[in-house]
PDB file of C-alpha atoms in Angstrom:
ATOM      1  CA  MET A   1     208.066 177.954  85.738  1.00  0.00           C
ATOM      2  CA  SER A   2     207.388 174.820  87.731  1.00  0.00           C
ATOM      3  CA  LYS A   3     205.113 172.184  86.250  1.00  0.00           C
ATOM      4  CA  VAL A   4     201.619 171.669  87.696  1.00  0.00           C
ATOM      5  CA  LEU A   5     199.740 168.532  86.617  1.00  0.00           C
ATOM      6  CA  ALA A   6     196.120 169.137  85.608  1.00  0.00           C
ATOM      7  CA  GLU A   7     194.832 165.785  86.902  1.00  0.00           C
ATOM      8  CA  LEU A   8     195.899 166.416  90.515  1.00  0.00           C
ATOM      9  CA  LYS A   9     194.400 168.424  93.379  1.00  0.00           C
ATOM     10  CA  TYR A  10     196.646 170.643  95.506  1.00  0.00           C
ATOM     11  CA  SER A  11     196.738 172.025  99.037  1.00  0.00           C
ATOM     12  CA  ALA A  12     197.668 175.629  99.790  1.00  0.00           C
ATOM     13  CA  GLU A  13     200.756 174.158 101.537  1.00  0.00           C
ATOM     14  CA  HIS A  14     202.007 172.673  98.202  1.00  0.00           C
ATOM     15  CA  GLU A  15     201.066 169.003  98.631  1.00  0.00           C
ATOM     16  CA  TRP A  16     199.319 167.177  95.802  1.00  0.00           C
ATOM     17  CA  VAL A  17     196.718 164.404  95.921  1.00  0.00           C
ATOM     18  CA  ALA A  18     196.163 161.778  93.231  1.00  0.00           C
ATOM     19  CA  THR A  19     192.901 159.884  93.557  1.00  0.00           C
ATOM     20  CA  ASP A  20     191.766 157.243  91.118  1.00  0.00           C
ATOM     21  CA  GLY A  21     188.781 156.084  93.182  1.00  0.00           C
ATOM     22  CA  SER A  22     189.950 152.476  93.382  1.00  0.00           C
ATOM     23  CA  GLY A  23     192.211 152.613  96.422  1.00  0.00           C
ATOM     24  CA  PRO A  24     194.351 154.779  98.638  1.00  0.00           C
ATOM     25  CA  SER A  25     195.212 158.273  97.427  1.00  0.00           C
ATOM     26  CA  MET A  26     198.820 159.113  96.677  1.00  0.00           C
ATOM     27  CA  ILE A  27     200.334 162.211  98.302  1.00  0.00           C
ATOM     28  CA  GLY A  28     203.416 164.185  97.286  1.00  0.00           C
ATOM     29  CA  VAL A  29     204.842 167.687  97.122  1.00  0.00           C
ATOM     30  CA  SER A  30     204.465 169.852  94.040  1.00  0.00           C
ATOM     31  CA  ALA A  31     207.248 170.787  91.668  1.00  0.00           C
ATOM     32  CA  VAL A  32     206.664 174.386  92.824  1.00  0.00           C
ATOM     33  CA  ALA A  33     207.615 173.348  96.381  1.00  0.00           C
ATOM     34  CA  ALA A  34     210.485 171.099  95.295  1.00  0.00           C
ATOM     35  CA  ASP A  35     211.961 173.894  93.167  1.00  0.00           C
ATOM     36  CA  ALA A  36     211.588 176.430  96.001  1.00  0.00           C
ATOM     37  CA  LEU A  37     213.206 174.090  98.525  1.00  0.00           C
ATOM     38  CA  GLY A  38     216.234 173.345  96.380  1.00  0.00           C
ATOM     39  CA  ASP A  39     218.190 170.124  96.900  1.00  0.00           C
ATOM     40  CA  ILE A  40     216.112 167.914  99.215  1.00  0.00           C
ATOM     41  CA  VAL A  41     218.371 165.922 101.550  1.00  0.00           C
ATOM     42  CA  TYR A  42     216.021 164.406 104.152  1.00  0.00           C
ATOM     43  CA  VAL A  43     212.367 163.479 104.485  1.00  0.00           C
ATOM     44  CA  ASP A  44     210.448 162.366 107.580  1.00  0.00           C
ATOM     45  CA  LEU A  45     207.156 160.666 106.684  1.00  0.00           C
ATOM     46  CA  PRO A  46     204.229 159.441 108.814  1.00  0.00           C
ATOM     47  CA  GLU A  47     204.290 155.785 109.825  1.00  0.00           C
ATOM     48  CA  VAL A  48     202.185 153.155 108.078  1.00  0.00           C
ATOM     49  CA  GLY A  49     199.046 152.624 110.147  1.00  0.00           C
ATOM     50  CA  SER A  50     199.089 156.127 111.618  1.00  0.00           C
ATOM     51  CA  MET A  51     196.237 158.582 111.124  1.00  0.00           C
ATOM     52  CA  VAL A  52     196.836 161.904 109.383  1.00  0.00           C
ATOM     53  CA  THR A  53     194.499 164.879 109.523  1.00  0.00           C
ATOM     54  CA  ALA A  54     193.899 167.328 106.705  1.00  0.00           C
ATOM     55  CA  GLY A  55     195.725 170.597 107.289  1.00  0.00           C
ATOM     56  CA  GLU A  56     197.916 169.250 110.098  1.00  0.00           C
ATOM     57  CA  THR A  57     201.620 168.478 110.014  1.00  0.00           C
ATOM     58  CA  CYS A  58     202.589 164.869 109.408  1.00  0.00           C
ATOM     59  CA  GLY A  59     206.318 165.065 108.667  1.00  0.00           C
ATOM     60  CA  GLU A  60     209.199 167.207 107.486  1.00  0.00           C
ATOM     61  CA  ILE A  61     211.182 167.879 104.357  1.00  0.00           C
ATOM     62  CA  GLU A  62     214.727 169.182 104.736  1.00  0.00           C
ATOM     63  CA  SER A  63     216.732 170.786 101.970  1.00  0.00           C
ATOM     64  CA  THR A  64     220.081 172.495 101.769  1.00  0.00           C
ATOM     65  CA  LYS A  65     218.147 175.756 102.226  1.00  0.00           C
ATOM     66  CA  SER A  66     215.617 175.023 104.998  1.00  0.00           C
ATOM     67  CA  VAL A  67     213.411 172.612 106.912  1.00  0.00           C
ATOM     68  CA  SER A  68     209.714 172.658 106.027  1.00  0.00           C
ATOM     69  CA  ASP A  69     206.748 170.963 107.623  1.00  0.00           C
ATOM     70  CA  LEU A  70     204.843 168.449 105.544  1.00  0.00           C
ATOM     71  CA  TYR A  71     201.068 168.861 105.810  1.00  0.00           C
ATOM     72  CA  SER A  72     198.500 166.220 105.028  1.00  0.00           C
ATOM     73  CA  PRO A  73     195.949 167.377 102.447  1.00  0.00           C
ATOM     74  CA  VAL A  74     193.543 164.606 103.528  1.00  0.00           C
ATOM     75  CA  THR A  75     192.324 162.807 106.639  1.00  0.00           C
ATOM     76  CA  GLY A  76     192.752 159.044 106.866  1.00  0.00           C
ATOM     77  CA  GLU A  77     195.060 156.133 107.587  1.00  0.00           C
ATOM     78  CA  VAL A  78     198.526 155.930 106.050  1.00  0.00           C
ATOM     79  CA  THR A  79     198.675 152.672 104.092  1.00  0.00           C
ATOM     80  CA  GLU A  80     202.123 152.932 102.508  1.00  0.00           C
ATOM     81  CA  ILE A  81     205.195 155.139 102.468  1.00  0.00           C
ATOM     82  CA  ASN A  82     207.663 155.499  99.619  1.00  0.00           C
ATOM     83  CA  ASP A  83     210.848 153.983 101.036  1.00  0.00           C
ATOM     84  CA  ALA A  84     212.738 155.080  97.911  1.00  0.00           C
ATOM     85  CA  VAL A  85     212.372 158.770  98.847  1.00  0.00           C
ATOM     86  CA  VAL A  86     213.385 158.055 102.444  1.00  0.00           C
ATOM     87  CA  ASP A  87     216.549 156.368 101.140  1.00  0.00           C
ATOM     88  CA  ASN A  88     217.177 158.969  98.400  1.00  0.00           C
ATOM     89  CA  PRO A  89     215.210 162.219  98.980  1.00  0.00           C
ATOM     90  CA  ALA A  90     216.682 163.793  95.813  1.00  0.00           C
ATOM     91  CA  VAL A  91     214.118 161.720  93.876  1.00  0.00           C
ATOM     92  CA  ILE A  92     211.556 164.344  94.961  1.00  0.00           C
ATOM     93  CA  ASN A  93     213.487 167.032  93.055  1.00  0.00           C
ATOM     94  CA  ASP A  94     213.937 164.791  90.010  1.00  0.00           C
ATOM     95  CA  ASP A  95     210.353 163.484  89.719  1.00  0.00           C
ATOM     96  CA  PRO A  96     207.947 165.062  92.250  1.00  0.00           C
ATOM     97  CA  TYR A  97     204.820 163.702  90.526  1.00  0.00           C
ATOM     98  CA  GLY A  98     206.128 160.219  89.775  1.00  0.00           C
ATOM     99  CA  ALA A  99     208.867 158.340  91.613  1.00  0.00           C
ATOM    100  CA  GLY A 100     208.991 161.143  94.223  1.00  0.00           C
ATOM    101  CA  TRP A 101     205.539 160.467  95.714  1.00  0.00           C
ATOM    102  CA  LEU A 102     205.628 160.396  99.525  1.00  0.00           C
ATOM    103  CA  PHE A 103     202.846 158.280 101.021  1.00  0.00           C
ATOM    104  CA  LYS A 104     199.396 156.785 100.414  1.00  0.00           C
ATOM    105  CA  VAL A 105     196.293 157.335 102.523  1.00  0.00           C
ATOM    106  CA  ALA A 106     192.955 155.527 102.802  1.00  0.00           C
ATOM    107  CA  VAL A 107     191.045 158.812 102.630  1.00  0.00           C
ATOM    108  CA  GLU A 108     188.147 159.497 104.974  1.00  0.00           C
ATOM    109  CA  SER A 109     187.842 163.154 103.963  1.00  0.00           C
ATOM    110  CA  GLU A 110     189.710 165.818 102.022  1.00  0.00           C
ATOM    111  CA  GLY A 111     190.832 169.158 103.334  1.00  0.00           C
ATOM    112  CA  PRO A 112     190.334 172.329 101.308  1.00  0.00           C
ATOM    113  CA  LEU A 113     192.000 171.552  97.978  1.00  0.00           C
ATOM    114  CA  LEU A 114     192.695 173.646  94.910  1.00  0.00           C
ATOM    115  CA  SER A 115     192.264 172.692  91.284  1.00  0.00           C
ATOM    116  CA  ALA A 116     195.445 172.590  89.221  1.00  0.00           C
ATOM    117  CA  GLU A 117     194.387 175.824  87.506  1.00  0.00           C
ATOM    118  CA  ASP A 118     193.846 177.651  90.825  1.00  0.00           C
ATOM    119  CA  TYR A 119     197.068 176.290  92.322  1.00  0.00           C
ATOM    120  CA  ALA A 120     199.117 177.280  89.259  1.00  0.00           C
ATOM    121  CA  ALA A 121     197.617 180.774  89.216  1.00  0.00           C
ATOM    122  CA  ALA A 122     198.324 181.313  92.931  1.00  0.00           C
ATOM    123  CA  ASN A 123     201.869 179.930  92.848  1.00  0.00           C
ATOM    124  CA  GLY A 124     203.323 180.808  89.449  1.00  0.00           C
ATOM    125  CA  GLY A 125     203.121 177.252  88.157  1.00  0.00           C
ATOM    126  CA  GLU A 126     202.626 176.139  84.594  1.00  0.00           C
ATOM    127  CA  LEU A 127     199.989 173.627  83.478  1.00  0.00           C
TER     128      LEU A 127
END
């Protein structure tokens, strides 16, 4: 089973949101998604300074199996992207909740998000 971190919130489209209340929220894809995709070989992220809207596409993730849209779980301005995952997308498979984070957003509002418990139950993840 894929790991689901209890301290994060999740979208139905498999993105996670980490919010500490002191700055921009960090966005990534869950281990459930990374495991389902297989070996990730390319990632297209939104540009710094662009606006993303909760529930709308904002990029792509390509694996050896398929190409999947990346959806923003929040609405706001992109403040930073993780250049390390652009240069080496396999980091997402290796550490989806750590070094494999994708981008940060100055959040104006959140889309419909699931608790870790609800996300794990719906997607076969393990807390």
